[in-house]
Amino acid sequence: MNENNEQIARFAKALGHPTRIAILRFLANRTTCYFGDIFDELPIAKATVSQHLKELKDAGLIQGEIEAPKVKYCINRENWNVAKSLFAEFFDDCACKKGGCCK
Amino acid sequence: MNENNEQIARFAKALGHPTRIAILRFLANRTTCYFGDIFDELPIAKATVSQHLKELKDAGLIQGEIEAPKVKYCINRENWNVAKSLFAEFFDDCACKKGGCCK
DNA sequence: AATATTGTTCGCAAATATACGAACAATATT
DNA sequence: AATATTGTTCGTATATTTGCGAACAATATT
């Protein structure tokens, strides 16, 4: 339970920035997802883009693959589904059940 | 779209700490949700608990009601459902559609 | 071999987040 | 009226996050 809390928080934290949400949406709707494609779409420095990608990767939500000299990024489907399930369960669990404190 | 990204990020950021996840789970499973009940459950100072509650409140996920001298906290059902929908839609939208960049 | 392309990493600055004790505010109780 | 109970707010310290330019690394191209 505590484990789950930490895992959800970790995912949520990675999702907690508009740029990172935008990156994920972008990754889902393109056939080519090289760094350059992502960078072109965003109004920020490439160092910053790289940093956001690193955070998403550290959280396990995406993965990178080198296709020298480019780098191709993808959503990590396995972990994505884990996150999806955790959030779905969480939003249901906390939905003010009968006997809960909500009016 | 950009609007949605910011709203999701705002919710996600609020969910991005284990203590706040724990608080929300607690709120969902108790009939009495006074500050003291929450504080008793957590291994941190009351000033810190109060701060986390404030963040959840600012994000719109919970609401507080004064029952002097106590304060009763509840999940904000309306916004909770908004968040639930946004996340569900987001996790579906980004789920590596055909033609996307995932293998 | 020299140069160009593509991203990452480093070092820095500024802003936010986290956590705490102490002081405070507001009502309840004696 | 004095005191106790319940939480919030303030001030502070530390850590993390965000963002950038510049330097760097690795392969591709000439």
PDB file of C-alpha atoms (C1' of nucleotides) in Angstrom:
ATOM      1  CA  MET A   1       0.000   0.000   0.000  1.00  0.00           C
ATOM      2  CA  ASN A   2       2.769   2.346   0.989  1.00  0.00           C
ATOM      3  CA  GLU A   3       4.657   0.901  -1.970  1.00  0.00           C
ATOM      4  CA  ASN A   4       1.827   1.831  -4.248  1.00  0.00           C
ATOM      5  CA  ASN A   5       1.649   5.303  -2.820  1.00  0.00           C
ATOM      6  CA  GLU A   6       5.272   5.903  -3.640  1.00  0.00           C
ATOM      7  CA  GLN A   7       4.949   4.509  -7.124  1.00  0.00           C
ATOM      8  CA  ILE A   8       1.888   6.625  -7.903  1.00  0.00           C
ATOM      9  CA  ALA A   9       3.581   9.686  -6.491  1.00  0.00           C
ATOM     10  CA  ARG A  10       6.622   8.985  -8.643  1.00  0.00           C
ATOM     11  CA  PHE A  11       4.552   8.742 -11.792  1.00  0.00           C
ATOM     12  CA  ALA A  12       2.481  11.766 -10.834  1.00  0.00           C
ATOM     13  CA  LYS A  13       5.556  13.828 -10.185  1.00  0.00           C
ATOM     14  CA  ALA A  14       6.862  13.035 -13.656  1.00  0.00           C
ATOM     15  CA  LEU A  15       3.502  14.118 -15.080  1.00  0.00           C
ATOM     16  CA  GLY A  16       3.537  17.288 -13.030  1.00  0.00           C
ATOM     17  CA  HIS A  17       4.811  19.665 -15.694  1.00  0.00           C
ATOM     18  CA  PRO A  18       2.918  20.939 -18.759  1.00  0.00           C
ATOM     19  CA  THR A  19       5.923  20.447 -21.019  1.00  0.00           C
ATOM     20  CA  ARG A  20       6.199  16.805 -20.061  1.00  0.00           C
ATOM     21  CA  ILE A  21       2.510  16.255 -20.690  1.00  0.00           C
ATOM     22  CA  ALA A  22       2.952  17.865 -24.089  1.00  0.00           C
ATOM     23  CA  ILE A  23       5.912  15.628 -24.846  1.00  0.00           C
ATOM     24  CA  LEU A  24       3.938  12.516 -24.015  1.00  0.00           C
ATOM     25  CA  ARG A  25       1.011  13.572 -26.164  1.00  0.00           C
ATOM     26  CA  PHE A  26       3.412  14.294 -28.959  1.00  0.00           C
ATOM     27  CA  LEU A  27       5.081  10.912 -28.654  1.00  0.00           C
ATOM     28  CA  ALA A  28       1.726   9.222 -28.935  1.00  0.00           C
ATOM     29  CA  ASN A  29       0.699  10.951 -32.127  1.00  0.00           C
ATOM     30  CA  ARG A  30       3.745  10.812 -34.338  1.00  0.00           C
ATOM     31  CA  THR A  31       5.349   8.118 -36.363  1.00  0.00           C
ATOM     32  CA  THR A  32       8.817   9.592 -35.923  1.00  0.00           C
ATOM     33  CA  CYS A  33       9.841  10.679 -32.476  1.00  0.00           C
ATOM     34  CA  TYR A  34      13.419  11.769 -32.713  1.00  0.00           C
ATOM     35  CA  PHE A  35      14.708  14.253 -30.226  1.00  0.00           C
ATOM     36  CA  GLY A  36      14.803  16.890 -32.938  1.00  0.00           C
ATOM     37  CA  ASP A  37      11.109  16.449 -33.694  1.00  0.00           C
ATOM     38  CA  ILE A  38      10.254  17.007 -30.063  1.00  0.00           C
ATOM     39  CA  PHE A  39      12.622  19.920 -29.738  1.00  0.00           C
ATOM     40  CA  ASP A  40      11.154  21.612 -32.828  1.00  0.00           C
ATOM     41  CA  GLU A  41       7.719  21.453 -31.293  1.00  0.00           C
ATOM     42  CA  LEU A  42       8.656  23.156 -28.045  1.00  0.00           C
ATOM     43  CA  PRO A  43       9.615  26.764 -27.316  1.00  0.00           C
ATOM     44  CA  ILE A  44      12.462  25.884 -24.986  1.00  0.00           C
ATOM     45  CA  ALA A  45      16.199  25.217 -25.146  1.00  0.00           C
ATOM     46  CA  LYS A  46      17.396  21.792 -26.150  1.00  0.00           C
ATOM     47  CA  ALA A  47      19.188  21.316 -22.847  1.00  0.00           C
ATOM     48  CA  THR A  48      15.846  21.773 -21.146  1.00  0.00           C
ATOM     49  CA  VAL A  49      14.067  19.379 -23.478  1.00  0.00           C
ATOM     50  CA  SER A  50      16.761  16.808 -22.852  1.00  0.00           C
ATOM     51  CA  GLN A  51      16.277  17.250 -19.135  1.00  0.00           C
ATOM     52  CA  HIS A  52      12.520  16.723 -19.293  1.00  0.00           C
ATOM     53  CA  LEU A  53      13.051  13.623 -21.395  1.00  0.00           C
ATOM     54  CA  LYS A  54      15.470  12.325 -18.817  1.00  0.00           C
ATOM     55  CA  GLU A  55      12.908  12.736 -16.073  1.00  0.00           C
ATOM     56  CA  LEU A  56      10.253  10.929 -18.052  1.00  0.00           C
ATOM     57  CA  LYS A  57      12.757   8.181 -18.725  1.00  0.00           C
ATOM     58  CA  ASP A  58      13.827   7.935 -15.081  1.00  0.00           C
ATOM     59  CA  ALA A  59      10.183   7.596 -14.114  1.00  0.00           C
ATOM     60  CA  GLY A  60       9.910   4.780 -16.645  1.00  0.00           C
ATOM     61  CA  LEU A  61       7.264   6.432 -18.788  1.00  0.00           C
ATOM     62  CA  ILE A  62       9.373   6.610 -21.924  1.00  0.00           C
ATOM     63  CA  GLN A  63      12.437   4.943 -23.340  1.00  0.00           C
ATOM     64  CA  GLY A  64      15.158   6.121 -25.680  1.00  0.00           C
ATOM     65  CA  GLU A  65      16.899   4.293 -28.451  1.00  0.00           C
ATOM     66  CA  ILE A  66      20.003   5.472 -30.241  1.00  0.00           C
ATOM     67  CA  GLU A  67      19.846   5.579 -34.029  1.00  0.00           C
ATOM     68  CA  ALA A  68      23.079   7.401 -34.464  1.00  0.00           C
ATOM     69  CA  PRO A  69      23.437  10.214 -34.656  1.00  0.00           C
ATOM     70  CA  LYS A  70      19.792  10.619 -33.696  1.00  0.00           C
ATOM     71  CA  VAL A  71      17.912   9.432 -30.656  1.00  0.00           C
ATOM     72  CA  LYS A  72      14.461   7.989 -30.935  1.00  0.00           C
ATOM     73  CA  TYR A  73      12.056   8.234 -28.038  1.00  0.00           C
ATOM     74  CA  CYS A  74       9.003   6.124 -27.342  1.00  0.00           C
ATOM     75  CA  ILE A  75       6.458   5.680 -24.647  1.00  0.00           C
ATOM     76  CA  ASN A  76       7.303   2.676 -22.488  1.00  0.00           C
ATOM     77  CA  ARG A  77       4.135   0.691 -23.035  1.00  0.00           C
ATOM     78  CA  GLU A  78       4.622  -1.723 -20.196  1.00  0.00           C
ATOM     79  CA  ASN A  79       5.109   0.930 -17.539  1.00  0.00           C
ATOM     80  CA  TRP A  80       2.515   3.108 -19.184  1.00  0.00           C
ATOM     81  CA  ASN A  81      -0.076   0.433 -18.566  1.00  0.00           C
ATOM     82  CA  VAL A  82       1.117   0.031 -14.998  1.00  0.00           C
ATOM     83  CA  ALA A  83       0.664   3.756 -14.449  1.00  0.00           C
ATOM     84  CA  LYS A  84      -2.706   3.731 -16.127  1.00  0.00           C
ATOM     85  CA  SER A  85      -3.912   0.955 -13.845  1.00  0.00           C
ATOM     86  CA  LEU A  86      -2.518   2.538 -10.712  1.00  0.00           C
ATOM     87  CA  PHE A  87      -4.205   5.845 -11.416  1.00  0.00           C
ATOM     88  CA  ALA A  88      -7.493   4.234 -12.382  1.00  0.00           C
ATOM     89  CA  GLU A  89      -7.496   2.196  -9.193  1.00  0.00           C
ATOM     90  CA  PHE A  90      -6.490   5.202  -7.141  1.00  0.00           C
ATOM     91  CA  PHE A  91      -9.216   7.439  -8.516  1.00  0.00           C
ATOM     92  CA  ASP A  92     -11.767   4.730  -7.851  1.00  0.00           C
ATOM     93  CA  ASP A  93     -10.506   3.904  -4.370  1.00  0.00           C
ATOM     94  CA  CYS A  94     -10.630   7.507  -3.286  1.00  0.00           C
ATOM     95  CA  ALA A  95     -13.961   8.296  -4.849  1.00  0.00           C
ATOM     96  CA  CYS A  96     -15.809   9.174  -1.651  1.00  0.00           C
ATOM     97  CA  LYS A  97     -17.374   5.860  -0.850  1.00  0.00           C
ATOM     98  CA  LYS A  98     -20.464   5.509   1.254  1.00  0.00           C
ATOM     99  CA  GLY A  99     -19.361   5.776   4.844  1.00  0.00           C
ATOM    100  CA  GLY A 100     -16.550   8.083   3.779  1.00  0.00           C
ATOM    101  CA  CYS A 101     -16.210  11.620   4.964  1.00  0.00           C
ATOM    102  CA  CYS A 102     -17.878  13.280   1.989  1.00  0.00           C
ATOM    103  CA  LYS A 103     -21.373  14.611   2.132  1.00  0.00           C
TER     104      LYS A 103
ATOM    105  CA  MET B   1      -5.460  21.230 -25.539  1.00  0.00           C
ATOM    106  CA  ASN B   2      -2.754  23.331 -24.012  1.00  0.00           C
ATOM    107  CA  GLU B   3      -5.352  24.200 -21.385  1.00  0.00           C
ATOM    108  CA  ASN B   4      -5.847  20.550 -20.639  1.00  0.00           C
ATOM    109  CA  ASN B   5      -2.130  19.958 -20.422  1.00  0.00           C
ATOM    110  CA  GLU B   6      -1.789  22.604 -17.764  1.00  0.00           C
ATOM    111  CA  GLN B   7      -4.735  21.306 -15.792  1.00  0.00           C
ATOM    112  CA  ILE B   8      -3.486  17.737 -15.863  1.00  0.00           C
ATOM    113  CA  ALA B   9      -0.018  18.878 -14.858  1.00  0.00           C
ATOM    114  CA  ARG B  10      -1.508  20.840 -11.975  1.00  0.00           C
ATOM    115  CA  PHE B  11      -3.410  17.840 -10.680  1.00  0.00           C
ATOM    116  CA  ALA B  12      -0.445  15.549 -11.223  1.00  0.00           C
ATOM    117  CA  LYS B  13       1.851  17.868  -9.365  1.00  0.00           C
ATOM    118  CA  ALA B  14      -0.481  17.830  -6.379  1.00  0.00           C
ATOM    119  CA  LEU B  15      -0.450  14.024  -6.499  1.00  0.00           C
ATOM    120  CA  GLY B  16       3.327  13.981  -6.770  1.00  0.00           C
ATOM    121  CA  HIS B  17       4.152  13.311  -3.140  1.00  0.00           C
ATOM    122  CA  PRO B  18       3.607  10.078  -1.193  1.00  0.00           C
ATOM    123  CA  THR B  19       2.244  11.895   1.832  1.00  0.00           C
ATOM    124  CA  ARG B  20      -0.423  13.573  -0.242  1.00  0.00           C
ATOM    125  CA  ILE B  21      -1.428  10.283  -1.821  1.00  0.00           C
ATOM    126  CA  ALA B  22      -1.684   8.808   1.659  1.00  0.00           C
ATOM    127  CA  ILE B  23      -3.830  11.725   2.805  1.00  0.00           C
ATOM    128  CA  LEU B  24      -6.235  11.255  -0.081  1.00  0.00           C
ATOM    129  CA  ARG B  25      -6.551   7.536   0.536  1.00  0.00           C
ATOM    130  CA  PHE B  26      -7.173   8.264   4.196  1.00  0.00           C
ATOM    131  CA  LEU B  27      -9.844  10.818   3.400  1.00  0.00           C
ATOM    132  CA  ALA B  28     -11.650   8.284   1.262  1.00  0.00           C
ATOM    133  CA  ASN B  29     -11.791   5.596   3.891  1.00  0.00           C
ATOM    134  CA  ARG B  30     -12.805   7.363   7.062  1.00  0.00           C
ATOM    135  CA  THR B  31     -16.044   8.698   8.298  1.00  0.00           C
ATOM    136  CA  THR B  32     -14.372  11.436  10.300  1.00  0.00           C
ATOM    137  CA  CYS B  33     -11.691  13.447   8.603  1.00  0.00           C
ATOM    138  CA  TYR B  34     -10.637  16.121  11.012  1.00  0.00           C
ATOM    139  CA  PHE B  35      -7.171  17.527  10.760  1.00  0.00           C
ATOM    140  CA  GLY B  36      -6.226  15.740  13.962  1.00  0.00           C
ATOM    141  CA  ASP B  37      -7.211  12.358  12.525  1.00  0.00           C
ATOM    142  CA  ILE B  38      -4.971  12.927   9.537  1.00  0.00           C
ATOM    143  CA  PHE B  39      -2.138  14.243  11.649  1.00  0.00           C
ATOM    144  CA  ASP B  40      -2.316  11.246  13.980  1.00  0.00           C
ATOM    145  CA  GLU B  41      -1.888   8.952  11.021  1.00  0.00           C
ATOM    146  CA  LEU B  42       1.256  10.576   9.681  1.00  0.00           C
ATOM    147  CA  PRO B  43       4.809  10.659  11.059  1.00  0.00           C
ATOM    148  CA  ILE B  44       5.365  14.344  10.325  1.00  0.00           C
ATOM    149  CA  ALA B  45       4.920  17.686  12.039  1.00  0.00           C
ATOM    150  CA  LYS B  46       1.529  19.314  12.004  1.00  0.00           C
ATOM    151  CA  ALA B  47       2.850  22.342  10.185  1.00  0.00           C
ATOM    152  CA  THR B  48       3.899  20.022   7.389  1.00  0.00           C
ATOM    153  CA  VAL B  49       0.561  18.239   7.322  1.00  0.00           C
ATOM    154  CA  SER B  50      -1.192  21.574   7.152  1.00  0.00           C
ATOM    155  CA  GLN B  51       1.017  22.552   4.242  1.00  0.00           C
ATOM    156  CA  HIS B  52       0.263  19.404   2.280  1.00  0.00           C
ATOM    157  CA  LEU B  53      -3.443  19.891   2.889  1.00  0.00           C
ATOM    158  CA  LYS B  54      -3.161  23.416   1.596  1.00  0.00           C
ATOM    159  CA  GLU B  55      -1.592  22.201  -1.615  1.00  0.00           C
ATOM    160  CA  LEU B  56      -4.288  19.621  -2.167  1.00  0.00           C
ATOM    161  CA  LYS B  57      -6.844  22.304  -1.514  1.00  0.00           C
ATOM    162  CA  ASP B  58      -5.191  24.782  -3.883  1.00  0.00           C
ATOM    163  CA  ALA B  59      -5.214  22.120  -6.575  1.00  0.00           C
ATOM    164  CA  GLY B  60      -8.923  21.678  -5.921  1.00  0.00           C
ATOM    165  CA  LEU B  61      -8.717  18.036  -4.897  1.00  0.00           C
ATOM    166  CA  ILE B  62      -9.993  18.540  -1.374  1.00  0.00           C
ATOM    167  CA  GLN B  63     -11.958  21.092   0.565  1.00  0.00           C
ATOM    168  CA  GLY B  64     -11.937  22.164   4.182  1.00  0.00           C
ATOM    169  CA  GLU B  65     -14.808  23.036   6.438  1.00  0.00           C
ATOM    170  CA  ILE B  66     -14.497  24.644   9.837  1.00  0.00           C
ATOM    171  CA  GLU B  67     -16.298  22.934  12.700  1.00  0.00           C
ATOM    172  CA  ALA B  68     -14.764  25.006  15.410  1.00  0.00           C
ATOM    173  CA  PRO B  69     -12.376  24.411  16.879  1.00  0.00           C
ATOM    174  CA  LYS B  70     -11.763  21.561  14.485  1.00  0.00           C
ATOM    175  CA  VAL B  71     -11.387  21.536  10.720  1.00  0.00           C
ATOM    176  CA  LYS B  72     -12.980  18.848   8.634  1.00  0.00           C
ATOM    177  CA  TYR B  73     -11.467  17.880   5.319  1.00  0.00           C
ATOM    178  CA  CYS B  74     -13.127  16.153   2.389  1.00  0.00           C
ATOM    179  CA  ILE B  75     -12.316  15.170  -1.132  1.00  0.00           C
ATOM    180  CA  ASN B  76     -13.807  17.657  -3.567  1.00  0.00           C
ATOM    181  CA  ARG B  77     -15.973  15.287  -5.517  1.00  0.00           C
ATOM    182  CA  GLU B  78     -16.627  17.564  -8.446  1.00  0.00           C
ATOM    183  CA  ASN B  79     -12.988  18.278  -9.169  1.00  0.00           C
ATOM    184  CA  TRP B  80     -12.067  14.730  -8.311  1.00  0.00           C
ATOM    185  CA  ASN B  81     -14.235  13.518 -11.160  1.00  0.00           C
ATOM    186  CA  VAL B  82     -12.741  16.107 -13.465  1.00  0.00           C
ATOM    187  CA  ALA B  83      -9.262  14.861 -12.596  1.00  0.00           C
ATOM    188  CA  LYS B  84     -10.323  11.258 -12.993  1.00  0.00           C
ATOM    189  CA  SER B  85     -11.671  11.949 -16.477  1.00  0.00           C
ATOM    190  CA  LEU B  86      -8.663  13.962 -17.539  1.00  0.00           C
ATOM    191  CA  PHE B  87      -6.240  11.253 -16.490  1.00  0.00           C
ATOM    192  CA  ALA B  88      -8.316   8.486 -18.043  1.00  0.00           C
ATOM    193  CA  GLU B  89      -8.501  10.370 -21.318  1.00  0.00           C
ATOM    194  CA  PHE B  90      -4.811  11.192 -21.173  1.00  0.00           C
ATOM    195  CA  PHE B  91      -3.721   7.629 -20.552  1.00  0.00           C
ATOM    196  CA  ASP B  92      -5.892   6.480 -23.423  1.00  0.00           C
ATOM    197  CA  ASP B  93      -4.799   9.221 -25.811  1.00  0.00           C
ATOM    198  CA  CYS B  94      -1.150   8.513 -25.231  1.00  0.00           C
ATOM    199  CA  ALA B  95      -1.432   4.760 -25.377  1.00  0.00           C
ATOM    200  CA  CYS B  96       0.776   4.211 -28.410  1.00  0.00           C
ATOM    201  CA  LYS B  97      -1.779   4.168 -31.131  1.00  0.00           C
ATOM    202  CA  LYS B  98      -1.237   2.447 -34.433  1.00  0.00           C
ATOM    203  CA  GLY B  99       0.899   4.725 -36.551  1.00  0.00           C
ATOM    204  CA  GLY B 100       2.496   6.055 -33.380  1.00  0.00           C
ATOM    205  CA  CYS B 101       6.177   5.783 -32.658  1.00  0.00           C
ATOM    206  CA  CYS B 102       5.991   2.661 -30.536  1.00  0.00           C
ATOM    207  CA  LYS B 103       6.980  -0.696 -31.809  1.00  0.00           C
TER     208      LYS B 103
ATOM    209  C1'  DA C   1      41.372  13.864 -41.522  1.00  0.00           C
ATOM    210  C1'  DA C   2      38.440  17.808 -41.151  1.00  0.00           C
ATOM    211  C1'  DT C   3      33.717  19.312 -40.606  1.00  0.00           C
ATOM    212  C1'  DA C   4      28.753  18.939 -39.766  1.00  0.00           C
ATOM    213  C1'  DT C   5      24.848  17.008 -37.338  1.00  0.00           C
ATOM    214  C1'  DT C   6      22.580  15.442 -33.278  1.00  0.00           C
ATOM    215  C1'  DG C   7      21.922  15.255 -28.375  1.00  0.00           C
ATOM    216  C1'  DT C   8      23.812  14.950 -23.691  1.00  0.00           C
ATOM    217  C1'  DT C   9      26.181  16.748 -19.819  1.00  0.00           C
ATOM    218  C1'  DC C  10      28.178  20.520 -17.006  1.00  0.00           C
ATOM    219  C1'  DG C  11      27.952  24.573 -14.391  1.00  0.00           C
ATOM    220  C1'  DC C  12      25.356  28.102 -12.998  1.00  0.00           C
ATOM    221  C1'  DA C  13      21.256  31.119 -11.409  1.00  0.00           C
ATOM    222  C1'  DA C  14      16.676  31.609  -9.905  1.00  0.00           C
ATOM    223  C1'  DA C  15      12.530  29.752  -8.342  1.00  0.00           C
ATOM    224  C1'  DT C  16       9.841  26.101  -5.726  1.00  0.00           C
ATOM    225  C1'  DA C  17       9.175  22.503  -2.586  1.00  0.00           C
ATOM    226  C1'  DT C  18       9.787  20.231   1.802  1.00  0.00           C
ATOM    227  C1'  DA C  19      10.067  20.172   6.706  1.00  0.00           C
ATOM    228  C1'  DC C  20      10.212  22.019  11.204  1.00  0.00           C
ATOM    229  C1'  DG C  21       9.499  24.766  15.677  1.00  0.00           C
ATOM    230  C1'  DA C  22       7.505  28.693  17.477  1.00  0.00           C
ATOM    231  C1'  DA C  23       4.150  32.116  17.468  1.00  0.00           C
ATOM    232  C1'  DC C  24      -0.405  33.071  16.645  1.00  0.00           C
ATOM    233  C1'  DA C  25      -5.768  32.965  16.059  1.00  0.00           C
ATOM    234  C1'  DA C  26     -10.187  31.258  17.183  1.00  0.00           C
ATOM    235  C1'  DT C  27     -13.296  28.905  19.664  1.00  0.00           C
ATOM    236  C1'  DA C  28     -14.379  25.777  23.819  1.00  0.00           C
ATOM    237  C1'  DT C  29     -14.128  24.888  28.528  1.00  0.00           C
ATOM    238  C1'  DT C  30     -13.460  25.807  33.262  1.00  0.00           C
TER     239       DT C  30
ATOM    240  C1'  DA D   1     -11.646  36.061  32.532  1.00  0.00           C
ATOM    241  C1'  DA D   2      -8.237  32.521  32.382  1.00  0.00           C
ATOM    242  C1'  DT D   3      -6.919  28.247  30.223  1.00  0.00           C
ATOM    243  C1'  DA D   4      -7.083  24.386  26.952  1.00  0.00           C
ATOM    244  C1'  DT D   5      -7.759  22.587  22.373  1.00  0.00           C
ATOM    245  C1'  DT D   6      -7.244  22.744  17.506  1.00  0.00           C
ATOM    246  C1'  DG D   7      -4.993  24.240  13.349  1.00  0.00           C
ATOM    247  C1'  DT D   8      -2.853  27.880  10.579  1.00  0.00           C
ATOM    248  C1'  DT D   9       0.756  31.009   9.541  1.00  0.00           C
ATOM    249  C1'  DC D  10       5.542  32.767   9.923  1.00  0.00           C
ATOM    250  C1'  DG D  11      10.328  32.463   9.565  1.00  0.00           C
ATOM    251  C1'  DT D  12      14.025  29.648   8.463  1.00  0.00           C
ATOM    252  C1'  DA D  13      17.026  26.006   6.566  1.00  0.00           C
ATOM    253  C1'  DT D  14      17.870  22.729   3.095  1.00  0.00           C
ATOM    254  C1'  DA D  15      16.963  20.272  -1.115  1.00  0.00           C
ATOM    255  C1'  DT D  16      14.981  19.891  -5.532  1.00  0.00           C
ATOM    256  C1'  DT D  17      13.339  21.749  -9.914  1.00  0.00           C
ATOM    257  C1'  DT D  18      13.552  24.503 -13.861  1.00  0.00           C
ATOM    258  C1'  DG D  19      15.965  26.744 -17.490  1.00  0.00           C
ATOM    259  C1'  DC D  20      19.822  28.222 -20.084  1.00  0.00           C
ATOM    260  C1'  DG D  21      24.364  28.612 -22.716  1.00  0.00           C
ATOM    261  C1'  DA D  22      28.568  26.469 -23.475  1.00  0.00           C
ATOM    262  C1'  DA D  23      31.308  22.567 -23.745  1.00  0.00           C
ATOM    263  C1'  DC D  24      31.462  18.007 -24.977  1.00  0.00           C
ATOM    264  C1'  DA D  25      30.767  13.156 -27.261  1.00  0.00           C
ATOM    265  C1'  DA D  26      29.618  10.283 -31.013  1.00  0.00           C
ATOM    266  C1'  DT D  27      28.656   9.278 -35.419  1.00  0.00           C
ATOM    267  C1'  DA D  28      27.986  10.992 -40.443  1.00  0.00           C
ATOM    268  C1'  DT D  29      29.586  13.391 -44.256  1.00  0.00           C
ATOM    269  C1'  DT D  30      32.785  15.610 -47.112  1.00  0.00           C
TER     270       DT D  30
END
